[in-house]
Short mmCIF file of C-alpha atoms and ligand atoms in Angstrom, two decimals:
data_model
loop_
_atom_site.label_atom_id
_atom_site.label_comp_id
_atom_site.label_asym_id
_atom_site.label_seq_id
_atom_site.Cartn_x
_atom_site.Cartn_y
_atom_site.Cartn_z
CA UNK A 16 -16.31 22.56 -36.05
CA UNK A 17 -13.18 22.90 -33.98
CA UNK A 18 -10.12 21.04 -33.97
CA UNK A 19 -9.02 18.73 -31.61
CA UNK A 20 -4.85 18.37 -30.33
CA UNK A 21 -4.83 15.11 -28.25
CA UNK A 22 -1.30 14.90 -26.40
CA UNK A 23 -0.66 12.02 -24.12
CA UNK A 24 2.70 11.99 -22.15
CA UNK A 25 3.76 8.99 -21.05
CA UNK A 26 4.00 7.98 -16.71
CA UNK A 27 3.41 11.60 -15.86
CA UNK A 28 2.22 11.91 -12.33
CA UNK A 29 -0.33 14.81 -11.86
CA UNK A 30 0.99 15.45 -8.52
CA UNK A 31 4.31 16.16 -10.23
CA UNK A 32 3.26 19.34 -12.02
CA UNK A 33 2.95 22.66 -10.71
CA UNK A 34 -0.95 23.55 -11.51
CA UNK A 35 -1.57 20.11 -9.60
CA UNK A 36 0.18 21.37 -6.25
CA UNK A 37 3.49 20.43 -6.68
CA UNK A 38 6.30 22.35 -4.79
CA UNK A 39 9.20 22.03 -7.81
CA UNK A 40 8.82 24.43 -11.18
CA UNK A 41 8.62 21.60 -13.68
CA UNK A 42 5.31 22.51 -15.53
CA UNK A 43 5.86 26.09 -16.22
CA UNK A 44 4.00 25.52 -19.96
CA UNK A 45 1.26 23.01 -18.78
CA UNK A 46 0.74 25.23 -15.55
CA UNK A 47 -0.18 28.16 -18.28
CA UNK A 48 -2.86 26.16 -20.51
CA UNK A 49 -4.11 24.54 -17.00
CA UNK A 50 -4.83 28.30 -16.03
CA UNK A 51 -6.53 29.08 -19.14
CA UNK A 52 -8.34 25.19 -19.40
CA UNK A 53 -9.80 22.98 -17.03
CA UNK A 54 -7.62 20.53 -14.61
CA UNK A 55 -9.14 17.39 -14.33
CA UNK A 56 -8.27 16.16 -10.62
CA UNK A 57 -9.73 13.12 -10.34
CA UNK A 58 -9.28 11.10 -14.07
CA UNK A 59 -8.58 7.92 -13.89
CA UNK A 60 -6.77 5.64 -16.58
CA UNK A 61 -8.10 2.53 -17.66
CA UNK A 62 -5.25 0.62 -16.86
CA UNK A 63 -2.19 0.87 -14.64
CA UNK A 64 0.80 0.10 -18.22
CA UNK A 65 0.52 1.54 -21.89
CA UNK A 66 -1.19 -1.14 -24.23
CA UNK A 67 -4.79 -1.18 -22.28
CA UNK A 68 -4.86 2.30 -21.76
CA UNK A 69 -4.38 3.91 -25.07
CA UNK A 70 -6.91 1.21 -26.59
CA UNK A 71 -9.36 2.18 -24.11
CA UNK A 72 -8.55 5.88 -24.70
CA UNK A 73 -9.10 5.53 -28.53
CA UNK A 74 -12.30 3.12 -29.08
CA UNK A 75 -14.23 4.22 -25.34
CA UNK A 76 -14.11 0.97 -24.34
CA UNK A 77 -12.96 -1.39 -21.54
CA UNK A 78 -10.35 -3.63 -21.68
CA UNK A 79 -12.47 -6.67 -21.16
CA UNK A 80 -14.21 -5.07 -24.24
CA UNK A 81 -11.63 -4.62 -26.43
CA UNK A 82 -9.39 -7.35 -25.50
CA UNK A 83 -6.15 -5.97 -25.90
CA UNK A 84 -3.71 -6.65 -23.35
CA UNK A 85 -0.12 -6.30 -24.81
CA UNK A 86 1.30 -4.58 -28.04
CA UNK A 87 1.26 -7.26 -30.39
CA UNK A 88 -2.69 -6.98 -30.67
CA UNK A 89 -4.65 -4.13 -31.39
CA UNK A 90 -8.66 -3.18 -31.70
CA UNK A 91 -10.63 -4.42 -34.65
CA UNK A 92 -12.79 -1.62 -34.47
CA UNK A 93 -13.81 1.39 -32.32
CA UNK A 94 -17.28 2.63 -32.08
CA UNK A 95 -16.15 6.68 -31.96
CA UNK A 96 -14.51 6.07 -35.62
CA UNK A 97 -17.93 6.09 -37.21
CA UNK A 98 -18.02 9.82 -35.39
CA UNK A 99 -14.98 10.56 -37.05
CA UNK A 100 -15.95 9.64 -40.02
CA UNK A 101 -19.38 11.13 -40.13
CA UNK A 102 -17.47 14.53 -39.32
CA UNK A 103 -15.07 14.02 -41.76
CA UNK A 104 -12.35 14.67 -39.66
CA UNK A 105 -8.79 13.51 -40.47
CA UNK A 106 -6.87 11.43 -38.01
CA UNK A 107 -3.10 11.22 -37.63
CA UNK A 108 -0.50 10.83 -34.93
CA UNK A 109 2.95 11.93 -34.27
CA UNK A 110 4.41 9.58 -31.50
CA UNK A 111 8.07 8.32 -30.30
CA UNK A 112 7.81 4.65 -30.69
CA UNK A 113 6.40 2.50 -33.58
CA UNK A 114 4.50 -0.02 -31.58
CA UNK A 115 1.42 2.35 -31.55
CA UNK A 116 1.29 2.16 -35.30
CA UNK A 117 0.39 -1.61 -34.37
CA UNK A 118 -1.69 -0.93 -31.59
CA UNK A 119 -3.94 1.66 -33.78
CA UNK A 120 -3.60 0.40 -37.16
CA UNK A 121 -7.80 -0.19 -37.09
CA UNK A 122 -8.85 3.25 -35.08
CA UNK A 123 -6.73 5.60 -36.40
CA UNK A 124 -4.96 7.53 -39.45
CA UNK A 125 -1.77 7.73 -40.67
CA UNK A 126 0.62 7.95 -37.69
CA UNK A 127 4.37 8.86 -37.77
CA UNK A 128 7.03 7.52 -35.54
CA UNK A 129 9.62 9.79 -34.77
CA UNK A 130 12.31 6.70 -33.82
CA UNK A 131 11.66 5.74 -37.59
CA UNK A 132 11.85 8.92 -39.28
CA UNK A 133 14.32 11.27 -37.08
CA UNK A 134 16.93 8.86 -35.59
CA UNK A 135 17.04 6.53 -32.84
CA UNK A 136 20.29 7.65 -30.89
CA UNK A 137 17.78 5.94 -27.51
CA UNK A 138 18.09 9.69 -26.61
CA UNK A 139 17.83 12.38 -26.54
CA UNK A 140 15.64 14.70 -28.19
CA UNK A 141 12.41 12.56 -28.80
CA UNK A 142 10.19 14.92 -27.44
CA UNK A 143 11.15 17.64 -29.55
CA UNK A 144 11.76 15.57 -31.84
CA UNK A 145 7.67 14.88 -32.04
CA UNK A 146 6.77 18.63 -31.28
CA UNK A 147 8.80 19.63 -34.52
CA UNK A 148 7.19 16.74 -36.63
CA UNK A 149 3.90 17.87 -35.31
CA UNK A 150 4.33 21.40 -36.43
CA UNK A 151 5.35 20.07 -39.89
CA UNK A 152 2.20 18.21 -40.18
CA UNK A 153 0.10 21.33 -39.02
CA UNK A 154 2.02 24.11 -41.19
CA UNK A 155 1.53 21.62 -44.41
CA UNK A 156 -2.57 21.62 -43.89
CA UNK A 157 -4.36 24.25 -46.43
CA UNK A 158 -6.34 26.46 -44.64
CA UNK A 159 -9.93 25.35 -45.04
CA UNK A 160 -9.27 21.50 -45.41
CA UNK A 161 -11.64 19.38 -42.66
CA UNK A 162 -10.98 19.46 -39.23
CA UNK A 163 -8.40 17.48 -37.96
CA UNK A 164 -8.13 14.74 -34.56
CA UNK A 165 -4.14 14.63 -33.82
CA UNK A 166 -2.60 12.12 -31.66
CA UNK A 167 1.20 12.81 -30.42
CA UNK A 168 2.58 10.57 -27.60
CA UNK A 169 5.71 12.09 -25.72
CA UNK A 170 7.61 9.45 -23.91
CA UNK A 171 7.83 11.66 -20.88
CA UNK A 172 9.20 10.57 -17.62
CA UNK A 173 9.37 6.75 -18.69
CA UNK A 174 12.24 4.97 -17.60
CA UNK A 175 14.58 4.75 -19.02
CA UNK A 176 15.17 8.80 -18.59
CA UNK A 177 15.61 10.58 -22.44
CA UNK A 178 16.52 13.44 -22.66
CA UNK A 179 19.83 15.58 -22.91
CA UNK A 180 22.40 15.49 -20.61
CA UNK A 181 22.53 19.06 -20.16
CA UNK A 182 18.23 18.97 -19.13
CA UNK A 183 19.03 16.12 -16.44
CA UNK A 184 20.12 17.68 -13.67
CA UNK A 185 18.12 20.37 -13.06
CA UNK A 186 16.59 18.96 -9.78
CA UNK A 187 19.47 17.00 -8.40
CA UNK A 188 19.11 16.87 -4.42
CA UNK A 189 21.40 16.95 -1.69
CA UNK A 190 18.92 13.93 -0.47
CA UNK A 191 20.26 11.58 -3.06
CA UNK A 192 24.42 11.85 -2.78
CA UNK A 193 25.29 8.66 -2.80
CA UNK A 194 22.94 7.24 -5.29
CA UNK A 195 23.68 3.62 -6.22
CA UNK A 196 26.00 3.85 -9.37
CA UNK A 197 24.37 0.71 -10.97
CA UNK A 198 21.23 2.56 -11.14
CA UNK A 199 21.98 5.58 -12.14
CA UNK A 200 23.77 4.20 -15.07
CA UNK A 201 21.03 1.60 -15.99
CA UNK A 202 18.49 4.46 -15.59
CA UNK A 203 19.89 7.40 -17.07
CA UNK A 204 23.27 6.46 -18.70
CA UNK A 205 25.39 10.08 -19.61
CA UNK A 206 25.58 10.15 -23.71
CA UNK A 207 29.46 8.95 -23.14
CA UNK A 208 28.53 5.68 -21.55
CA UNK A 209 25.25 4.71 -23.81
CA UNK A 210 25.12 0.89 -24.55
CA UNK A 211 21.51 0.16 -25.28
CA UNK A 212 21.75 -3.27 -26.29
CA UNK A 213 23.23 -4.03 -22.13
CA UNK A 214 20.85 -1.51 -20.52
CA UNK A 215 17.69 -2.80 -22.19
CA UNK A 216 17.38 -5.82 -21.13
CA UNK A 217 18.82 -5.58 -17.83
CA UNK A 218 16.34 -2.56 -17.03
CA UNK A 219 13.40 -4.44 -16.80
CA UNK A 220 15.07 -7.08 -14.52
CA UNK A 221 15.62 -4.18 -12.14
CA UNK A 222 12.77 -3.59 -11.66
CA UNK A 223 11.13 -6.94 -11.40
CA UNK A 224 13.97 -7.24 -8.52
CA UNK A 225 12.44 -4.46 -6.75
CA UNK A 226 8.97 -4.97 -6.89
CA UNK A 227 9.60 -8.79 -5.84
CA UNK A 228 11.66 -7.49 -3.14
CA UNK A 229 14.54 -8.93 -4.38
CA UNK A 230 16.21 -5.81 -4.46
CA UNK A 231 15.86 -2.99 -1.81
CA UNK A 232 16.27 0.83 -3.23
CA UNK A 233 18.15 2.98 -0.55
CA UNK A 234 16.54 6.17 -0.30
CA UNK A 235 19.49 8.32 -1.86
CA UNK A 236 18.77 6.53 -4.88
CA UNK A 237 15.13 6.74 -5.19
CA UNK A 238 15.44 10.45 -4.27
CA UNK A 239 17.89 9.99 -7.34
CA UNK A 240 14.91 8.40 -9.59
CA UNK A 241 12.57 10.85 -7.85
CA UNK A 242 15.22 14.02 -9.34
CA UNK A 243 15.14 12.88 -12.88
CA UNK A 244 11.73 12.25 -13.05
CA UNK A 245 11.30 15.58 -12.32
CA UNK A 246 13.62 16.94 -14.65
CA UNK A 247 12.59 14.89 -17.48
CA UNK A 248 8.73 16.07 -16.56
CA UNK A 249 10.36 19.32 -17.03
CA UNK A 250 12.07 18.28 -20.39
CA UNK A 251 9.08 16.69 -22.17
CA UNK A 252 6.93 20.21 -20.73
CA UNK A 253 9.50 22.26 -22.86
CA UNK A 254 8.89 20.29 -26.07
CA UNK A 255 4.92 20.92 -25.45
CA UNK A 256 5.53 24.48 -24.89
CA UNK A 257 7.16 24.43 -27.91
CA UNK A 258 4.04 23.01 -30.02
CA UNK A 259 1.72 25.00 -27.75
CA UNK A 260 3.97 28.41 -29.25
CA UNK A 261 4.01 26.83 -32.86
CA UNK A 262 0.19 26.10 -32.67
CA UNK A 263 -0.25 30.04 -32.17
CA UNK A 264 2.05 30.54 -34.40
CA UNK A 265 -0.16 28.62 -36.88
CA UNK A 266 -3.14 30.69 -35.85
CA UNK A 267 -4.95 27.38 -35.16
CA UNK A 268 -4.86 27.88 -30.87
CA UNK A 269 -8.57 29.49 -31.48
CA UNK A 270 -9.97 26.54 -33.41
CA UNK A 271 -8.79 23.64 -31.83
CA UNK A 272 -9.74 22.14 -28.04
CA UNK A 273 -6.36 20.76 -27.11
CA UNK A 274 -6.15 18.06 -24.42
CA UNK A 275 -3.21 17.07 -22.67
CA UNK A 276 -3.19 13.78 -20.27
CA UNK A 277 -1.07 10.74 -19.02
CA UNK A 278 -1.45 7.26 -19.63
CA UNK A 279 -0.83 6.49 -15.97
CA UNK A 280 1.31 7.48 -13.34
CA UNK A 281 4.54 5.57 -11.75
CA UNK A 282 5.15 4.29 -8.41
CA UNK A 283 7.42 5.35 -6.06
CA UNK A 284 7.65 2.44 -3.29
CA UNK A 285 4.71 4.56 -1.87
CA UNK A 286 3.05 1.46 -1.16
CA UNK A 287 6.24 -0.74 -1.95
CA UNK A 288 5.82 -0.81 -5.54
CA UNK A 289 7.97 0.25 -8.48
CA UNK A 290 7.43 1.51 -12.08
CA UNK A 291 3.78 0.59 -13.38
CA UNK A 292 2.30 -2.15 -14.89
CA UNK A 293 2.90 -4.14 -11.72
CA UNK A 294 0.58 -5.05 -9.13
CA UNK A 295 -1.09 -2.09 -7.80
CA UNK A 296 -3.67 -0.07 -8.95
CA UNK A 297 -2.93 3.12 -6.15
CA UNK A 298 -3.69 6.54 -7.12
CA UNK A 299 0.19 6.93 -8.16
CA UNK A 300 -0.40 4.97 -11.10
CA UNK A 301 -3.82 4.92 -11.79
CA UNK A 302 -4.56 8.80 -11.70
CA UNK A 303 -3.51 10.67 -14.48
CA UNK A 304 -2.90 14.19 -16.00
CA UNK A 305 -6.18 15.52 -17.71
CA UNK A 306 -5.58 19.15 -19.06
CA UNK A 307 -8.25 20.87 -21.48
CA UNK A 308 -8.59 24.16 -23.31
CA UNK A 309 -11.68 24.87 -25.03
CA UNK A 310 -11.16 27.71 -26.94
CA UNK A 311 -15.28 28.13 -26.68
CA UNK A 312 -14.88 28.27 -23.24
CA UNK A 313 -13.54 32.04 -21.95
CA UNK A 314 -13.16 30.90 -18.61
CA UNK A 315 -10.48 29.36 -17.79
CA UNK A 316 -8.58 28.17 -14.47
CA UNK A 317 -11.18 25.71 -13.12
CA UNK A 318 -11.44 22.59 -11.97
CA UNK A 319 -13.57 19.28 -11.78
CA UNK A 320 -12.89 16.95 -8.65
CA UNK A 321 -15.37 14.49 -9.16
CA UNK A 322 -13.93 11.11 -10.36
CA UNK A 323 -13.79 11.07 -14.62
CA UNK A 324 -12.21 8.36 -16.71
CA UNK A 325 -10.08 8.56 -19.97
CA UNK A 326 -12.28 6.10 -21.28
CA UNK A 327 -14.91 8.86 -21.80
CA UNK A 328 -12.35 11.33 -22.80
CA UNK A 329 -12.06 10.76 -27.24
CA UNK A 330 -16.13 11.31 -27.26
CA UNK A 331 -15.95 14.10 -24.97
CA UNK A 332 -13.37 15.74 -26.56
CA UNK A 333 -15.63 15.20 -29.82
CA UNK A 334 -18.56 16.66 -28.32
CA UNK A 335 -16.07 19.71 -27.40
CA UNK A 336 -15.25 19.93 -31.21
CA UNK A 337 -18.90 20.25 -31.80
CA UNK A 338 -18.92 16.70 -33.57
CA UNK A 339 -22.27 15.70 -34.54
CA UNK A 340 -23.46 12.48 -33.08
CA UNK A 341 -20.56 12.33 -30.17
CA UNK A 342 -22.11 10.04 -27.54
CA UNK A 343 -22.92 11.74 -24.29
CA UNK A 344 -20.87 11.21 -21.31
CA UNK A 345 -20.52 11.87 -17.98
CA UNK A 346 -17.25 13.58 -18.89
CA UNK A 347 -18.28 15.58 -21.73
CA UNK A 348 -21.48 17.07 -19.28
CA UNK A 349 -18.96 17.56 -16.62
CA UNK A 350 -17.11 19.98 -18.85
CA UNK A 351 -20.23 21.52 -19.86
CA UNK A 352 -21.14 22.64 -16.59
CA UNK A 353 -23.17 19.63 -15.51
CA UNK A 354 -23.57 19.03 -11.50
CA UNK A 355 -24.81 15.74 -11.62
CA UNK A 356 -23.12 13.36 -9.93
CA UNK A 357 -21.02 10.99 -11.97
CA UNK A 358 -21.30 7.45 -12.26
CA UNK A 359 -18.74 4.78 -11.11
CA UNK A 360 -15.28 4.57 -12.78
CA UNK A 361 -13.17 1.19 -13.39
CA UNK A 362 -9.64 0.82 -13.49
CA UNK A 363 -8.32 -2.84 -15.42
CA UNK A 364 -4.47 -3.82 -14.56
CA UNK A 365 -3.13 -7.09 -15.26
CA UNK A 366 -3.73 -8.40 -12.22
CA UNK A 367 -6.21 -6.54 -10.39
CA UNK A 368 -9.31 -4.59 -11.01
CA UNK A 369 -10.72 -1.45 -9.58
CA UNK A 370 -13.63 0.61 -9.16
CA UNK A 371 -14.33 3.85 -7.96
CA UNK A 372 -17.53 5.46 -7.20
CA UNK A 373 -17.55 9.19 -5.34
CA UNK A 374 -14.92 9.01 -3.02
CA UNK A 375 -14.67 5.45 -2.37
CA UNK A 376 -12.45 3.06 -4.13
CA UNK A 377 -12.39 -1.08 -4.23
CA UNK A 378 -9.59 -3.07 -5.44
CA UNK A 379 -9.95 -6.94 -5.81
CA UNK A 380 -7.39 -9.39 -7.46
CA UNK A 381 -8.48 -11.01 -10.97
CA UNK A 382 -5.90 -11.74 -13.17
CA UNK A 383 -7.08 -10.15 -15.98
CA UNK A 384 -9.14 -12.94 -18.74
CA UNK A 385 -7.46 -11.60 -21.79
CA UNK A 386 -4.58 -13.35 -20.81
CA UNK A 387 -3.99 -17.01 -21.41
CA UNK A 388 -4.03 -19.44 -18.31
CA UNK A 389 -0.59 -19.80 -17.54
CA UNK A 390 0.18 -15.93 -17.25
CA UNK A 391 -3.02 -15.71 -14.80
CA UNK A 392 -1.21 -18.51 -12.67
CA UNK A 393 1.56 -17.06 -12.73
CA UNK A 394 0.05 -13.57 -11.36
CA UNK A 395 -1.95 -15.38 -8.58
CA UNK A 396 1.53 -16.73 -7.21
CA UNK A 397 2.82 -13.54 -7.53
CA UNK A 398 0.09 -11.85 -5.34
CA UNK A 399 0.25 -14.94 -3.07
CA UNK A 400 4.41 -14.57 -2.65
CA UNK A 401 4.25 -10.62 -1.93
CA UNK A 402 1.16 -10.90 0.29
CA UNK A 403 -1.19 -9.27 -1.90
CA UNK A 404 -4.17 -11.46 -2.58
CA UNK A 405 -6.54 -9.34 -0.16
CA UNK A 406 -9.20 -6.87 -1.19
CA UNK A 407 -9.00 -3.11 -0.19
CA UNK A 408 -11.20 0.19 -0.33
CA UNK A 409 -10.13 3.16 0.23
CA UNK A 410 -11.71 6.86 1.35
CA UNK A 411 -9.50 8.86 -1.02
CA UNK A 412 -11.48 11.86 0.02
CA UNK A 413 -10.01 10.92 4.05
CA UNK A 414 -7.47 9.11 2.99
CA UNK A 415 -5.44 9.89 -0.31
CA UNK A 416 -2.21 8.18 0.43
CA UNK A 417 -4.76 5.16 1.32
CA UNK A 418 -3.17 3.99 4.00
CA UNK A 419 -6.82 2.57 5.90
CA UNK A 420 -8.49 -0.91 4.32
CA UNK A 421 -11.74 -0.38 5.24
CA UNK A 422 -12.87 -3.70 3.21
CA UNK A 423 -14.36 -4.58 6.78
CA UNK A 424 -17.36 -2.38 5.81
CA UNK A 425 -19.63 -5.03 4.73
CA UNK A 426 -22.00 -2.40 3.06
CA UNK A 427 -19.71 -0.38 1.71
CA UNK A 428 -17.86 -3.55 0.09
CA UNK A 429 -21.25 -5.08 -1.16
CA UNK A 430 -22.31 -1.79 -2.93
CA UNK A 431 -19.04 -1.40 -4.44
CA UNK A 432 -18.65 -5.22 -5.14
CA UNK A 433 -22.47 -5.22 -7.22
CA UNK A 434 -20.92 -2.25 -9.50
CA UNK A 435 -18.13 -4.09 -10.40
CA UNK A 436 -20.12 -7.27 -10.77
CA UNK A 437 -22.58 -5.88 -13.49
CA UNK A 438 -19.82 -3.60 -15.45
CA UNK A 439 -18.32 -6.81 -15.84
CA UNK A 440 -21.25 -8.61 -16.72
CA UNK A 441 -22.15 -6.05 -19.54
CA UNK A 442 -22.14 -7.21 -22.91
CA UNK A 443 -19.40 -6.59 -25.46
CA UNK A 444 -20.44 -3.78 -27.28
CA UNK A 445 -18.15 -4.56 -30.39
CA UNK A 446 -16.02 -6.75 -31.64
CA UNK A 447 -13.01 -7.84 -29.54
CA UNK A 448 -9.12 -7.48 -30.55
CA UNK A 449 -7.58 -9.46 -33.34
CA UNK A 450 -4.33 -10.97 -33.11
CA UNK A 451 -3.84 -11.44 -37.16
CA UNK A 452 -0.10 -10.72 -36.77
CA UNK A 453 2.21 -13.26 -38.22
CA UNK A 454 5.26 -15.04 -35.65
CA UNK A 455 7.87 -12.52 -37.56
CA UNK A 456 5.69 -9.30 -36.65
CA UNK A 457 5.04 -10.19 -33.31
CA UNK A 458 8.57 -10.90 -32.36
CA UNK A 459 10.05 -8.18 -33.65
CA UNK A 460 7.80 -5.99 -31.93
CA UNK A 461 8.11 -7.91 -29.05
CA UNK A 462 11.87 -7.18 -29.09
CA UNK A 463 11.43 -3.98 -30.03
CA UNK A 464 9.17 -3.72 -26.41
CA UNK A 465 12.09 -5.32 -24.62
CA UNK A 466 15.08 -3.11 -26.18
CA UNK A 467 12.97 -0.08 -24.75
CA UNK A 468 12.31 -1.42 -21.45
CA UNK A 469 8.68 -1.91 -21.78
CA UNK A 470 8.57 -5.73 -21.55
ZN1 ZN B 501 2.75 4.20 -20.72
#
């Protein structure tokens, strides 16, 4: 049986790296495993913000499954564990933030935080930071111990931007002189100027601002944003270069399928949105990065268009391993070669829900049911005050940007509509999220959520 390296970087865009078409060099290390892997071009997340997606990622199961809808709840279960188990595989996880200790207490092994256990200067060198903790953990194994499912989570191009000074500016544009001061320092303050306990909280206020339209971004400063995105994509691509090298080094690269994906993607006002986690479920932050080498697979370089969803991707990625009793899935017989057409994808943000089947795409509004009644008001005004209460589909195959609603297509809308209806109506599988935490726990990681900009 074969190893498995599961890497998930944070808000990386696909269309930001070089093996997915992008015109800047900021992927030179995940361009190189894309050409000896498979590019997944079409994977969707399960949700547009962090919580929902990892759970989803980790059990194989929906968020109206699972439950969980924020980080102070987690799964009680996952079906895949009993996989795990019955493979004796060991589990563990290298990741920047402690929250996912929280998230995957149930589902998961022991997992190390680097912001615990290397410093928390709200800096700098968190991706390497996790590569070099990663390469600890692997170096320590005995050769001939049971395989082993690794987690790491790079914080990637989340805002706000981490990485050294002397990494940030490797993109700067002519396009974005000019760029708004108050941003630039509440986005990417210089080491000189950090004052985390100000930025923090004021971050997330920003961007509320801007996605209620309460605050307009001139273009110099989102080609600004647009800049350091890139160059922290290009930071965080360094550090899994680095692991990718070490991982050689180790003489474990042969044994062990190695996926690398994002959780979602970020917005950039393409369709007047900001961030993630907001409103929209568009491609920019609903598609993600899905990278895989299969070391039983000589050739490499190719990829699968047809829509796939992380939600399939832990029991594929079993199967891969050559895990006995990994469930099938449309993913996993995609990357064995399969033709047949895949069935229907689903997409659950806080506010609306999506569903994609072959190139067609609908988006309706439902507050998601996890939440408790007053937060699902409060999203309903929300749509209602920006206007966004209506129902779209898309073409993405005609339209990528999606800039045509075609939800006049009474067919079309139907068809897609009865999908959604029965995924929805399916029965819970397992049981749902517990929220066991005591008032201390939950506030403190609720703070802790807040002092890194993700509440
Ligand atoms: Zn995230």
């Amino acid at each position: 049986m074969k190893n498995i390296l599961l890497i998930v970087i944070d808000t990386l865009r696909p269309d930001h790296l070089g093996c997915y078409g992008y015109g800047r060099p900021t992927s030179p290390n995940l361009d190189r495993l894309a050409a000896g892997g498979t590019r997944l071009d079409a994977l969707w997340s399960v949700s547009n913000f962090t919580a929902p997606a990892f759970t989803s990622l980790f059990t194989g199961l929906h968020p109206h499954h699972h439950g969980v809808f924020d980080f102070t709840s987690q799964a009680a279960s996952s079906p895949l564990a009993g996989v795990i188990e019955g493979n004796q595989m060991e589990t563990a996880g290298v990741v920047t933030f402690r929250f996912f200790q929280n998230l995957l207490r149930n589902i998961w092994g022991p997992i190390e935080a680097v912001t615990d256990t290397r410093g928390f200067d709200f800096s700098k060198n968190l991706p390497l930071d996790v590569t070099a903790s990663a390469l600890e953990w692997l170096g320590a194994r005995q050769q001939g111990e049971s395989p082993f499912c690794l987690f790491l989570h790079y914080d990637g191009p989340h805002t706000p931007f981490r990485m050294p000074d002397e990494h940030a500016d490797v993109f700067d544009s002519q396009a974005a002189r000019g760029a708004d001061p108050a941003v630039t320092d509440l986005l990417f303050p210089r080491a000189e100027r950090l004052d985390p306990g100000r930025r923090k909280t004021t971050m997330f206020r920003f961007m509320k601002d801007v996605n209620w339209g309460r605050r307009k971004l001139d273009p110099a400063t989102l080609q600004w944003i647009i800049d350091k995105y890139d160059a922290a994509v290009r930071y965080n691509d360094l550090a899994v270069g680095n692991l990718l090298a070490g991982l050689d080094d180790l003489g474990l690269s042969d044994d062990t399928v190695v996926a690398v994906l994002s959780d979602h993607g970020e917005e950039f006002l393409e369709h007047g949105g900001f961030a993630h986690g907001g409103i929209h479920l568009y491609e920019e932050v609903v598609r993600t990065v899905g990278i895989i080498r299969d070391p039983g697979k000589p050739a490499g370089g190719t990829a699968i268009t047809r829509p796939t969803s992380q939600v399939q991707m832990l029991a594929a990625l079993l199967e891969m391993a050559g895990a006995a009793g990994a469930p099938a899935t449309d993913l996993g017989n995609l990357m064995a070669g399969s033709r047949q057409e895949p069935g229907p994808v689903f997409c659950h943000g806080k506010s609306k829900i999506a569903v994609r089947r072959g190139d067609h795409k609908l988006v309706v509004p439902r507050p998601n049911p996890s939440l408790d009644r007053i937060t699902r008001l409060k999203m309903w005004i929300n749509m209602a005050r920006q206007r966004k209460l209506g129902s779209e589909i898309f073409d993405l195959a005609r339209d990528p940007r999606e800039t045509r609603n075609l939800i006049n297509d009474k067919e079309l809308r139907r068809g897609l509509q009865a999908i959604l209806d029965e995924h929805l109506a399916a029965p819970v599988p397992g049981p749902l999220g517990n929220h066991d935490l005591s008032d201390a726990e939950r506030r403190r990681i609720e703070k802790e959520m807040r002092d890194l900009g993700y509440m």
